[in-house]
Amino acid sequence: MLNKHHPTAGRRARTPDSDARAQLLDAAIALLAERGIANTTVAQIAAAGRVTSAMVHYWFDTRERLLDAVVEERLAPLFHTIWDPVDVERGEPLELVRGIVGRMFDVTARMPWLPSLWLREIINEGGLLRERALRHIPLQKVAGFGQNIARGQSRGEVNPQLEPLLVFNSILALVMLPQATAKIWRRINPTLTLDRSALERHVTALLMHGMAGGAAAASSRQHGKSRSTS
Amino acid sequence: MLNKHHPTAGRRARTPDSDARAQLLDAAIALLAERGIANTTVAQIAAAGRVTSAMVHYWFDTRERLLDAVVEERLAPLFHTIWDPVDVERGEPLELVRGIVGRMFDVTARMPWLPSLWLREIINEGGLLRERALRHIPLQKVAGFGQNIARGQSRGEVNPQLEPLLVFNSILALVMLPQATAKIWRRINPTLTLDRSALERHVTALLMHGMAGGAAAASSRQHGKSRSTS
């Protein structure tokens, strides 16, 4: 049943084959995010993608290779989307944060399965995508981002009480956790608004100016020219 | 083997029985947080607590009753510790937030298993403590806290861009997630400081004044009297 060599004869029998494979991968990832990888069989993935199990094996060989494809073809490009535009040498810290937050919301709007998959299969202990996903984290960029924040602190532009290396962790927590746990929050409070615009406004406002920030921000704009540099 | 009636004759055979039961419960919860509930057997819990499986059954009857005890005797009191001092009618919003954050760090310092268990078994889809834990969330307090924040916004004391009902979610994300995922973060960056004082300073600073907050906060204090009320 497994077809290790993906003979082109077989591929050309379906047209367009790569679209069908991509559609199956999308159906698979949505199902894996919803049910959890450990609870999802190849037969269920095939059914979700409206193909036979044999086709799943034909395109992805084994279940492990399917998980490789999820990370390499779907998750890793998202990491690039978020991090590639970050210029850790020349960017202004606050603008870098706004950019990262905006792109994370773009990505989760396009890929609504991402927050659940992130919670369940990457950060959760025993998550089945953790090792694969960690290999694609742009470590240099993340470290450079922390250094950029630290330089912003030394110039007096960034709150000196923050830990530069924890800022990305905080962004990730604020953007991803409410989306990953939306079901629970709606049960606790059915009136809770978790649409993108409300969540993005809230997260950006908190990251930029904090709870005390409304009046303080207005004041600092108003008195910007007389502000001390301390 | 199961002893549904916990006859007092049996209990009195060990002295002090309630301490031994409490110690077993503590050993059980640490193991459940580390391994995950689905991956932990009663025999392993007994071994961790240095008692026989029969003793586990004697004290907790079934595995499900043991999980009830974890939530009712260990998690629910923590929820009370965090929320009971919150006066949603008279408290100042920023002071309420400082209080909640401080008590959450107190609780996680005393109960280092909490962040992992929270991530894995409560907020994670399919977490085995979710339904039990949700029953103990003080919904009135949480809702009242949101209303308190909203009143603070209408008085101009709280950043008007925030969603009042999302503030507690953000606090929880900022305090719990870095502790629950400390292993991953240390792998990504071995120099990362995740001790309580650094994390608490970072989270409090971010929640109060945000990234731009250092200079802006100084400025608002300096120009407090000339600040417009808009």
Tab-separated table of C-alpha atoms in Angstrom:
chain	number	residue	atom	x	y	z
A	1	MET	CA	0.000	0.000	0.000
A	2	LEU	CA	2.824	2.416	0.789
A	3	ASN	CA	4.386	3.865	-2.299
A	4	LYS	CA	7.845	5.030	-1.418
A	5	HIS	CA	8.884	6.140	-4.842
A	6	HIS	CA	5.920	8.279	-5.800
A	7	PRO	CA	6.124	7.113	-9.415
A	8	THR	CA	5.304	9.971	-11.690
A	9	ALA	CA	2.930	7.725	-13.601
A	10	GLY	CA	0.771	7.545	-10.487
A	11	ARG	CA	0.973	11.273	-9.875
A	12	ARG	CA	0.012	12.167	-13.414
A	13	ALA	CA	-3.067	9.996	-13.133
A	14	ARG	CA	-4.586	12.838	-11.054
A	15	THR	CA	-4.708	16.379	-12.238
A	16	PRO	CA	-3.730	18.693	-10.729
A	17	ASP	CA	-2.030	16.333	-8.307
A	18	SER	CA	-0.166	18.918	-6.247
A	19	ASP	CA	-3.373	20.837	-5.558
A	20	ALA	CA	-5.070	17.670	-4.365
A	21	ARG	CA	-2.109	16.883	-2.128
A	22	ALA	CA	-2.132	20.437	-0.727
A	23	GLN	CA	-5.875	20.199	-0.077
A	24	LEU	CA	-5.402	16.937	1.760
A	25	LEU	CA	-2.630	18.465	3.859
A	26	ASP	CA	-4.922	21.363	4.766
A	27	ALA	CA	-7.756	18.997	5.672
A	28	ALA	CA	-5.322	16.896	7.720
A	29	ILE	CA	-3.967	19.822	9.692
A	30	ALA	CA	-7.445	21.161	10.517
A	31	LEU	CA	-8.441	17.725	11.792
A	32	LEU	CA	-5.215	17.229	13.757
A	33	ALA	CA	-5.678	20.620	15.427
A	34	GLU	CA	-9.271	19.826	16.324
A	35	ARG	CA	-8.872	16.259	17.554
A	36	GLY	CA	-5.217	16.119	18.571
A	37	ILE	CA	-2.646	14.097	16.682
A	38	ALA	CA	-2.739	11.124	19.039
A	39	ASN	CA	-6.508	10.831	18.551
A	40	THR	CA	-6.508	10.999	14.752
A	41	THR	CA	-6.062	8.056	12.391
A	42	VAL	CA	-4.972	8.056	8.767
A	43	ALA	CA	-8.446	6.775	7.866
A	44	GLN	CA	-10.010	9.832	9.527
A	45	ILE	CA	-7.611	12.138	7.691
A	46	ALA	CA	-8.486	10.451	4.411
A	47	ALA	CA	-12.199	10.837	5.127
A	48	ALA	CA	-11.756	14.530	5.994
A	49	GLY	CA	-9.900	15.043	2.707
A	50	ARG	CA	-12.398	12.895	0.757
A	51	VAL	CA	-9.695	10.562	-0.510
A	52	THR	CA	-8.799	6.960	0.280
A	53	SER	CA	-6.284	5.970	2.937
A	54	ALA	CA	-4.172	4.631	0.071
A	55	MET	CA	-3.955	8.160	-1.352
A	56	VAL	CA	-2.796	9.503	2.013
A	57	HIS	CA	-0.061	6.858	2.049
A	58	TYR	CA	0.758	7.561	-1.576
A	59	TRP	CA	1.295	11.278	-0.930
A	60	PHE	CA	2.802	11.135	2.541
A	61	ASP	CA	4.189	7.622	2.849
A	62	THR	CA	3.872	7.247	6.644
A	63	ARG	CA	2.068	9.064	9.399
A	64	GLU	CA	5.422	10.445	10.574
A	65	ARG	CA	6.138	11.842	7.091
A	66	LEU	CA	2.712	13.469	7.105
A	67	LEU	CA	3.644	15.205	10.374
A	68	ASP	CA	6.948	16.270	8.789
A	69	ALA	CA	4.954	17.809	5.930
A	70	VAL	CA	2.638	19.619	8.367
A	71	VAL	CA	5.651	21.300	9.970
A	72	GLU	CA	7.824	21.842	6.902
A	73	GLU	CA	5.113	22.886	4.468
A	74	ARG	CA	2.676	24.659	6.780
A	75	LEU	CA	4.211	25.701	10.109
A	76	ALA	CA	7.736	26.658	9.017
A	77	PRO	CA	6.458	29.100	6.336
A	78	LEU	CA	4.353	30.807	9.027
A	79	PHE	CA	7.436	31.261	11.192
A	80	HIS	CA	9.112	32.881	8.159
A	81	THR	CA	6.099	35.124	7.509
A	82	ILE	CA	6.291	36.394	11.081
A	83	TRP	CA	10.060	36.746	11.432
A	84	ASP	CA	11.534	37.461	7.979
A	85	PRO	CA	10.490	41.148	7.904
A	86	VAL	CA	12.036	41.769	11.352
A	87	ASP	CA	15.199	43.835	10.949
A	88	VAL	CA	16.829	43.278	14.316
A	89	GLU	CA	19.724	45.606	13.488
A	90	ARG	CA	17.919	48.716	12.330
A	91	GLY	CA	14.282	48.324	13.434
A	92	GLU	CA	12.778	50.435	16.214
A	93	PRO	CA	11.769	48.109	19.092
A	94	LEU	CA	8.159	49.276	19.315
A	95	GLU	CA	7.703	49.054	15.558
A	96	LEU	CA	9.192	45.549	15.520
A	97	VAL	CA	6.687	44.499	18.175
A	98	ARG	CA	3.772	46.056	16.295
A	99	GLY	CA	4.921	44.259	13.139
A	100	ILE	CA	5.266	40.869	14.840
A	101	VAL	CA	1.869	41.210	16.530
A	102	GLY	CA	0.164	42.283	13.305
A	103	ARG	CA	1.658	39.396	11.327
A	104	MET	CA	0.770	36.905	14.054
A	105	PHE	CA	-2.855	38.053	13.843
A	106	ASP	CA	-2.711	37.869	10.030
A	107	VAL	CA	-1.401	34.327	10.233
A	108	THR	CA	-3.960	33.126	12.778
A	109	ALA	CA	-6.770	34.738	10.761
A	110	ARG	CA	-5.680	32.804	7.665
A	111	MET	CA	-4.841	29.617	9.585
A	112	PRO	CA	-7.404	29.390	12.382
A	113	TRP	CA	-6.116	25.940	13.323
A	114	LEU	CA	-2.752	27.395	14.389
A	115	PRO	CA	-3.464	28.429	18.012
A	116	SER	CA	-4.943	25.020	18.943
A	117	LEU	CA	-2.142	23.126	17.250
A	118	TRP	CA	0.455	25.370	18.901
A	119	LEU	CA	-1.039	24.780	22.357
A	120	ARG	CA	-1.694	21.087	22.027
A	121	GLU	CA	1.167	19.789	19.913
A	122	ILE	CA	4.037	22.259	20.329
A	123	ILE	CA	4.110	23.869	23.757
A	124	ASN	CA	2.218	21.122	25.566
A	125	GLU	CA	4.559	18.605	27.183
A	126	GLY	CA	4.502	15.530	24.975
A	127	GLY	CA	3.174	17.515	22.010
A	128	LEU	CA	3.848	15.488	18.883
A	129	LEU	CA	5.086	18.413	16.771
A	130	ARG	CA	7.357	19.940	19.400
A	131	GLU	CA	10.730	18.615	18.239
A	132	ARG	CA	9.919	19.158	14.585
A	133	ALA	CA	8.682	22.724	15.191
A	134	LEU	CA	11.580	23.766	17.424
A	135	ARG	CA	13.991	23.027	14.593
A	136	HIS	CA	12.336	25.781	12.520
A	137	ILE	CA	12.395	28.556	15.115
A	138	PRO	CA	14.707	31.310	13.786
A	139	LEU	CA	16.936	31.359	16.859
A	140	GLN	CA	19.234	34.100	15.556
A	141	LYS	CA	16.290	36.376	14.855
A	142	VAL	CA	14.693	35.719	18.227
A	143	ALA	CA	18.003	36.421	20.001
A	144	GLY	CA	18.587	39.528	17.863
A	145	PHE	CA	15.100	40.758	18.685
A	146	GLY	CA	15.937	40.501	22.400
A	147	GLN	CA	19.156	42.468	21.831
A	148	ASN	CA	17.217	45.092	19.870
A	149	ILE	CA	14.851	45.535	22.850
A	150	ALA	CA	17.820	45.804	25.227
A	151	ARG	CA	19.359	48.546	23.066
A	152	GLY	CA	16.000	50.329	23.086
A	153	GLN	CA	16.086	50.198	26.885
A	154	SER	CA	19.568	51.670	27.018
A	155	ARG	CA	18.387	54.524	24.760
A	156	GLY	CA	15.427	55.157	27.103
A	157	GLU	CA	12.817	54.155	24.492
A	158	VAL	CA	11.675	50.911	26.093
A	159	ASN	CA	10.406	50.303	29.633
A	160	PRO	CA	13.595	49.467	31.583
A	161	GLN	CA	11.749	47.042	33.890
A	162	LEU	CA	11.155	44.530	31.095
A	163	GLU	CA	13.294	41.441	30.503
A	164	PRO	CA	14.312	41.759	26.838
A	165	LEU	CA	14.422	37.994	26.336
A	166	LEU	CA	10.905	37.568	27.723
A	167	VAL	CA	9.214	40.061	25.406
A	168	PHE	CA	8.645	37.571	22.590
A	169	ASN	CA	7.306	35.018	25.064
A	170	SER	CA	4.843	37.663	26.305
A	171	ILE	CA	3.728	38.535	22.770
A	172	LEU	CA	3.158	34.875	21.977
A	173	ALA	CA	1.219	34.369	25.204
A	174	LEU	CA	-1.015	37.402	24.641
A	175	VAL	CA	-1.772	36.674	20.972
A	176	MET	CA	-2.014	32.902	20.946
A	177	LEU	CA	-3.421	31.846	24.301
A	178	PRO	CA	-6.827	33.583	24.063
A	179	GLN	CA	-7.299	32.157	20.572
A	180	ALA	CA	-6.180	28.667	21.602
A	181	THR	CA	-8.535	28.682	24.597
A	182	ALA	CA	-11.464	30.580	23.067
A	183	LYS	CA	-13.885	27.727	23.789
A	184	ILE	CA	-13.203	27.857	27.534
A	185	TRP	CA	-13.437	31.645	27.697
A	186	ARG	CA	-16.745	31.689	25.873
A	187	ARG	CA	-18.080	29.148	28.361
A	188	ILE	CA	-16.921	31.258	31.302
A	189	ASN	CA	-18.341	34.416	29.763
A	190	PRO	CA	-20.660	34.077	26.758
A	191	THR	CA	-20.557	37.832	26.113
A	192	LEU	CA	-16.775	37.825	25.628
A	193	THR	CA	-15.637	39.324	22.349
A	194	LEU	CA	-12.778	37.372	20.830
A	195	ASP	CA	-12.919	38.609	17.253
A	196	ARG	CA	-9.656	39.618	15.675
A	197	SER	CA	-10.120	43.386	15.776
A	198	ALA	CA	-11.017	43.479	19.480
A	199	LEU	CA	-8.256	41.060	20.441
A	200	GLU	CA	-5.623	42.798	18.317
A	201	ARG	CA	-6.545	46.229	19.703
A	202	HIS	CA	-6.412	44.891	23.264
A	203	VAL	CA	-3.084	43.063	22.851
A	204	THR	CA	-1.416	45.950	21.037
A	205	ALA	CA	-2.628	48.495	23.613
A	206	LEU	CA	-1.438	46.334	26.503
A	207	LEU	CA	1.952	45.683	24.918
A	208	MET	CA	2.514	49.326	24.025
A	209	HIS	CA	1.163	51.231	27.036
A	210	GLY	CA	-0.132	48.755	29.619
A	211	MET	CA	-3.151	49.244	31.820
A	212	ALA	CA	-2.147	52.679	33.080
A	213	GLY	CA	-1.216	53.695	29.574
A	214	GLY	CA	-4.176	55.598	28.181
A	215	ALA	CA	-3.794	58.777	30.167
A	216	ALA	CA	-0.024	58.412	30.469
A	217	ALA	CA	0.343	57.981	26.713
A	218	ALA	CA	-1.809	61.041	26.049
A	219	SER	CA	0.224	62.961	28.593
A	220	SER	CA	3.553	61.896	27.123
A	221	ARG	CA	2.414	62.946	23.637
A	222	GLN	CA	1.188	66.250	24.973
A	223	HIS	CA	4.350	66.911	26.949
A	224	GLY	CA	6.701	65.070	24.636
A	225	LYS	CA	8.983	68.006	24.053
A	226	SER	CA	9.432	68.819	27.709
A	227	ARG	CA	9.927	65.157	28.650
A	228	SER	CA	13.108	64.369	30.534
A	229	THR	CA	15.327	61.696	29.036
A	230	SER	CA	15.785	59.817	32.316
B	1	MET	CA	-9.346	-3.738	47.382
B	2	LEU	CA	-11.452	-0.606	47.053
B	3	ASN	CA	-12.753	0.614	50.348
B	4	LYS	CA	-15.753	2.757	49.687
B	5	HIS	CA	-16.674	3.459	53.257
B	6	HIS	CA	-13.298	4.487	54.661
B	7	PRO	CA	-14.039	2.757	57.982
B	8	THR	CA	-12.584	4.759	60.808
B	9	ALA	CA	-11.037	1.604	62.245
B	10	GLY	CA	-8.845	1.412	59.137
B	11	ARG	CA	-7.974	5.083	59.218
B	12	ARG	CA	-6.956	4.988	62.862
B	13	ALA	CA	-4.558	2.149	62.162
B	14	ARG	CA	-2.181	4.795	60.692
B	15	THR	CA	-1.158	7.851	62.585
B	16	PRO	CA	-1.381	10.589	61.595
B	17	ASP	CA	-3.492	9.287	58.764
B	18	SER	CA	-4.572	12.626	57.316
B	19	ASP	CA	-0.955	13.787	56.970
B	20	ALA	CA	-0.050	10.615	55.098
B	21	ARG	CA	-3.048	11.085	52.816
B	22	ALA	CA	-2.101	14.731	52.190
B	23	GLN	CA	1.479	13.722	51.411
B	24	LEU	CA	0.266	11.136	48.937
B	25	LEU	CA	-1.978	13.705	47.292
B	26	ASP	CA	0.984	16.076	46.952
B	27	ALA	CA	3.162	13.326	45.499
B	28	ALA	CA	0.360	12.364	43.121
B	29	ILE	CA	-0.179	15.881	41.842
B	30	ALA	CA	3.529	16.469	41.226
B	31	LEU	CA	3.688	13.237	39.232
B	32	LEU	CA	0.485	13.972	37.298
B	33	ALA	CA	1.822	17.413	36.357
B	34	GLU	CA	5.134	15.972	35.217
B	35	ARG	CA	3.881	12.938	33.290
B	36	GLY	CA	0.350	13.924	32.358
B	37	ILE	CA	-2.691	12.252	33.847
B	38	ALA	CA	-3.275	9.908	30.906
B	39	ASN	CA	0.297	8.600	31.233
B	40	THR	CA	0.226	7.963	34.983
B	41	THR	CA	-0.998	4.802	36.689
B	42	VAL	CA	-2.151	4.311	40.261
B	43	ALA	CA	0.876	2.047	40.779
B	44	GLN	CA	3.200	4.895	39.769
B	45	ILE	CA	1.390	7.288	42.092
B	46	ALA	CA	1.729	4.781	44.919
B	47	ALA	CA	5.447	4.385	44.210
B	48	ALA	CA	5.952	8.167	44.145
B	49	GLY	CA	4.195	8.426	47.506
B	50	ARG	CA	6.026	5.362	48.909
B	51	VAL	CA	2.804	3.573	49.721
B	52	THR	CA	1.048	0.541	48.221
B	53	SER	CA	-1.559	0.807	45.488
B	54	ALA	CA	-4.008	-0.552	48.068
B	55	MET	CA	-3.382	2.536	50.195
B	56	VAL	CA	-4.080	4.803	47.208
B	57	HIS	CA	-7.377	2.994	46.712
B	58	TYR	CA	-8.098	3.108	50.413
B	59	TRP	CA	-7.671	6.877	50.566
B	60	PHE	CA	-9.067	7.838	47.197
B	61	ASP	CA	-11.285	4.937	46.189
B	62	THR	CA	-10.972	5.289	42.393
B	63	ARG	CA	-8.711	7.141	40.042
B	64	GLU	CA	-11.583	9.529	39.260
B	65	ARG	CA	-12.031	10.286	42.987
B	66	LEU	CA	-8.301	10.979	43.208
B	67	LEU	CA	-8.681	13.538	40.400
B	68	ASP	CA	-11.667	15.037	42.270
B	69	ALA	CA	-9.435	15.392	45.332
B	70	VAL	CA	-6.677	17.049	43.264
B	71	VAL	CA	-9.120	19.718	42.133
B	72	GLU	CA	-11.187	20.125	45.303
B	73	GLU	CA	-8.374	19.944	47.825
B	74	ARG	CA	-5.515	21.494	45.893
B	75	LEU	CA	-6.656	23.565	42.875
B	76	ALA	CA	-9.861	25.113	44.242
B	77	PRO	CA	-8.090	26.527	47.343
B	78	LEU	CA	-5.569	28.197	45.020
B	79	PHE	CA	-8.387	29.846	43.083
B	80	HIS	CA	-9.689	31.154	46.426
B	81	THR	CA	-6.238	32.398	47.449
B	82	ILE	CA	-6.010	34.399	44.237
B	83	TRP	CA	-9.568	35.735	44.063
B	84	ASP	CA	-10.917	36.039	47.633
B	85	PRO	CA	-9.005	39.273	48.448
B	86	VAL	CA	-10.249	40.956	45.235
B	87	ASP	CA	-12.809	43.620	46.154
B	88	VAL	CA	-14.435	44.184	42.793
B	89	GLU	CA	-16.699	46.938	44.160
B	90	ARG	CA	-14.216	49.200	45.898
B	91	GLY	CA	-10.772	48.156	44.634
B	92	GLU	CA	-8.714	50.365	42.303
B	93	PRO	CA	-8.230	48.517	38.986
B	94	LEU	CA	-4.431	48.774	38.919
B	95	GLU	CA	-4.155	47.675	42.534
B	96	LEU	CA	-6.455	44.720	41.883
B	97	VAL	CA	-4.221	43.655	38.997
B	98	ARG	CA	-1.059	44.020	41.091
B	99	GLY	CA	-2.701	41.941	43.821
B	100	ILE	CA	-3.818	39.162	41.471
B	101	VAL	CA	-0.399	39.008	39.797
B	102	GLY	CA	1.432	38.935	43.118
B	103	ARG	CA	-0.780	36.164	44.498
B	104	MET	CA	-0.462	34.152	41.284
B	105	PHE	CA	3.321	34.292	41.638
B	106	ASP	CA	3.046	33.363	45.338
B	107	VAL	CA	0.904	30.381	44.425
B	108	THR	CA	3.163	29.140	41.612
B	109	ALA	CA	6.226	29.554	43.861
B	110	ARG	CA	4.610	27.336	46.505
B	111	MET	CA	3.059	24.934	43.984
B	112	PRO	CA	5.570	24.667	41.127
B	113	TRP	CA	3.490	21.921	39.511
B	114	LEU	CA	0.633	24.339	38.876
B	115	PRO	CA	1.663	25.900	35.530
B	116	SER	CA	2.290	22.510	33.863
B	117	LEU	CA	-0.929	21.032	35.193
B	118	TRP	CA	-2.858	24.146	34.124
B	119	LEU	CA	-1.470	23.951	30.586
B	120	ARG	CA	-1.749	20.225	30.127
B	121	GLU	CA	-4.889	19.253	31.989
B	122	ILE	CA	-7.062	22.387	32.172
B	123	ILE	CA	-6.636	24.657	29.162
B	124	ASN	CA	-5.436	21.967	26.761
B	125	GLU	CA	-8.281	20.502	24.717
B	126	GLY	CA	-9.042	17.095	26.229
B	127	GLY	CA	-7.333	18.042	29.506
B	128	LEU	CA	-8.576	15.642	32.165
B	129	LEU	CA	-9.125	18.258	34.871
B	130	ARG	CA	-10.872	20.811	32.686
B	131	GLU	CA	-14.484	20.155	33.630
B	132	ARG	CA	-13.669	19.707	37.295
B	133	ALA	CA	-11.566	22.901	37.409
B	134	LEU	CA	-14.064	25.066	35.531
B	135	ARG	CA	-16.664	24.357	38.217
B	136	HIS	CA	-14.435	26.132	40.754
B	137	ILE	CA	-13.742	29.318	38.811
B	138	PRO	CA	-15.334	32.210	40.751
B	139	LEU	CA	-17.390	33.448	37.822
B	140	GLN	CA	-18.986	36.342	39.729
B	141	LYS	CA	-15.597	37.627	40.812
B	142	VAL	CA	-14.127	37.312	37.333
B	143	ALA	CA	-17.104	39.167	35.831
B	144	GLY	CA	-16.973	41.801	38.589
B	145	PHE	CA	-13.262	42.282	37.941
B	146	GLY	CA	-14.052	43.021	34.289
B	147	GLN	CA	-16.698	45.550	35.335
B	148	ASN	CA	-14.233	47.155	37.746
B	149	ILE	CA	-11.750	47.602	34.857
B	150	ALA	CA	-14.499	49.082	32.674
B	151	ARG	CA	-15.380	51.613	35.392
B	152	GLY	CA	-11.681	52.472	35.650
B	153	GLN	CA	-11.697	53.162	31.907
B	154	SER	CA	-14.716	55.444	32.186
B	155	ARG	CA	-12.923	57.396	34.967
B	156	GLY	CA	-9.849	57.744	32.711
B	157	GLU	CA	-7.631	55.622	34.997
B	158	VAL	CA	-7.275	52.595	32.718
B	159	ASN	CA	-6.111	52.440	29.107
B	160	PRO	CA	-9.346	52.830	27.100
B	161	GLN	CA	-8.085	50.570	24.294
B	162	LEU	CA	-8.206	47.453	26.493
B	163	GLU	CA	-11.048	44.944	26.471
B	164	PRO	CA	-12.049	44.733	30.154
B	165	LEU	CA	-13.096	41.086	29.869
B	166	LEU	CA	-9.751	40.114	28.329
B	167	VAL	CA	-7.569	41.575	31.078
B	168	PHE	CA	-7.702	38.499	33.287
B	169	ASN	CA	-6.967	36.272	30.297
B	170	SER	CA	-3.898	38.416	29.569
B	171	ILE	CA	-2.697	38.239	33.178
B	172	LEU	CA	-3.069	34.470	33.186
B	173	ALA	CA	-1.217	34.176	29.862
B	174	LEU	CA	1.668	36.387	30.993
B	175	VAL	CA	2.118	34.754	34.397
B	176	MET	CA	1.434	31.109	33.630
B	177	LEU	CA	2.633	30.459	30.098
B	178	PRO	CA	6.353	31.220	30.611
B	179	GLN	CA	6.366	29.017	33.708
B	180	ALA	CA	4.455	26.206	32.002
B	181	THR	CA	6.823	26.278	29.006
B	182	ALA	CA	10.088	27.029	30.829
B	183	LYS	CA	11.753	23.882	29.457
B	184	ILE	CA	11.228	24.957	25.851
B	185	TRP	CA	12.382	28.524	26.475
B	186	ARG	CA	15.558	27.364	28.188
B	187	ARG	CA	16.286	25.150	25.188
B	188	ILE	CA	15.773	28.050	22.786
B	189	ASN	CA	17.877	30.359	24.910
B	190	PRO	CA	19.951	28.829	27.715
B	191	THR	CA	20.759	32.288	29.140
B	192	LEU	CA	17.093	33.105	29.710
B	193	THR	CA	16.262	34.130	33.261
B	194	LEU	CA	12.967	32.675	34.402
B	195	ASP	CA	13.304	33.069	38.153
B	196	ARG	CA	10.346	34.486	39.981
B	197	SER	CA	11.725	37.963	40.670
B	198	ALA	CA	12.722	38.603	37.037
B	199	LEU	CA	9.475	37.199	35.669
B	200	GLU	CA	7.295	39.048	38.181
B	201	ARG	CA	9.076	42.353	37.516
B	202	HIS	CA	8.697	41.851	33.746
B	203	VAL	CA	5.022	40.867	33.859
B	204	THR	CA	4.061	43.636	36.288
B	205	ALA	CA	5.939	46.278	34.262
B	206	LEU	CA	4.333	45.126	31.022
B	207	LEU	CA	0.831	45.008	32.527
B	208	MET	CA	1.166	48.414	34.173
B	209	HIS	CA	3.030	50.512	31.595
B	210	GLY	CA	3.725	48.401	28.517
B	211	MET	CA	6.834	48.562	26.374
B	212	ALA	CA	6.742	52.332	25.876
B	213	GLY	CA	5.977	52.785	29.546
B	214	GLY	CA	9.270	53.641	31.206
B	215	ALA	CA	9.699	57.153	29.864
B	216	ALA	CA	5.950	57.736	29.482
B	217	ALA	CA	5.332	56.729	33.095
B	218	ALA	CA	8.087	59.047	34.323
B	219	SER	CA	6.650	61.800	32.161
B	220	SER	CA	3.116	61.302	33.424
B	221	ARG	CA	4.311	61.472	37.024
B	222	GLN	CA	6.289	64.602	36.270
B	223	HIS	CA	3.429	66.294	34.433
B	224	GLY	CA	0.643	64.703	36.445
B	225	LYS	CA	-0.889	67.973	37.559
B	226	SER	CA	-1.066	69.492	34.097
B	227	ARG	CA	-2.424	66.271	32.552
B	228	SER	CA	-5.662	66.643	30.641
B	229	THR	CA	-8.519	64.415	31.741
B	230	SER	CA	-9.416	63.323	28.231
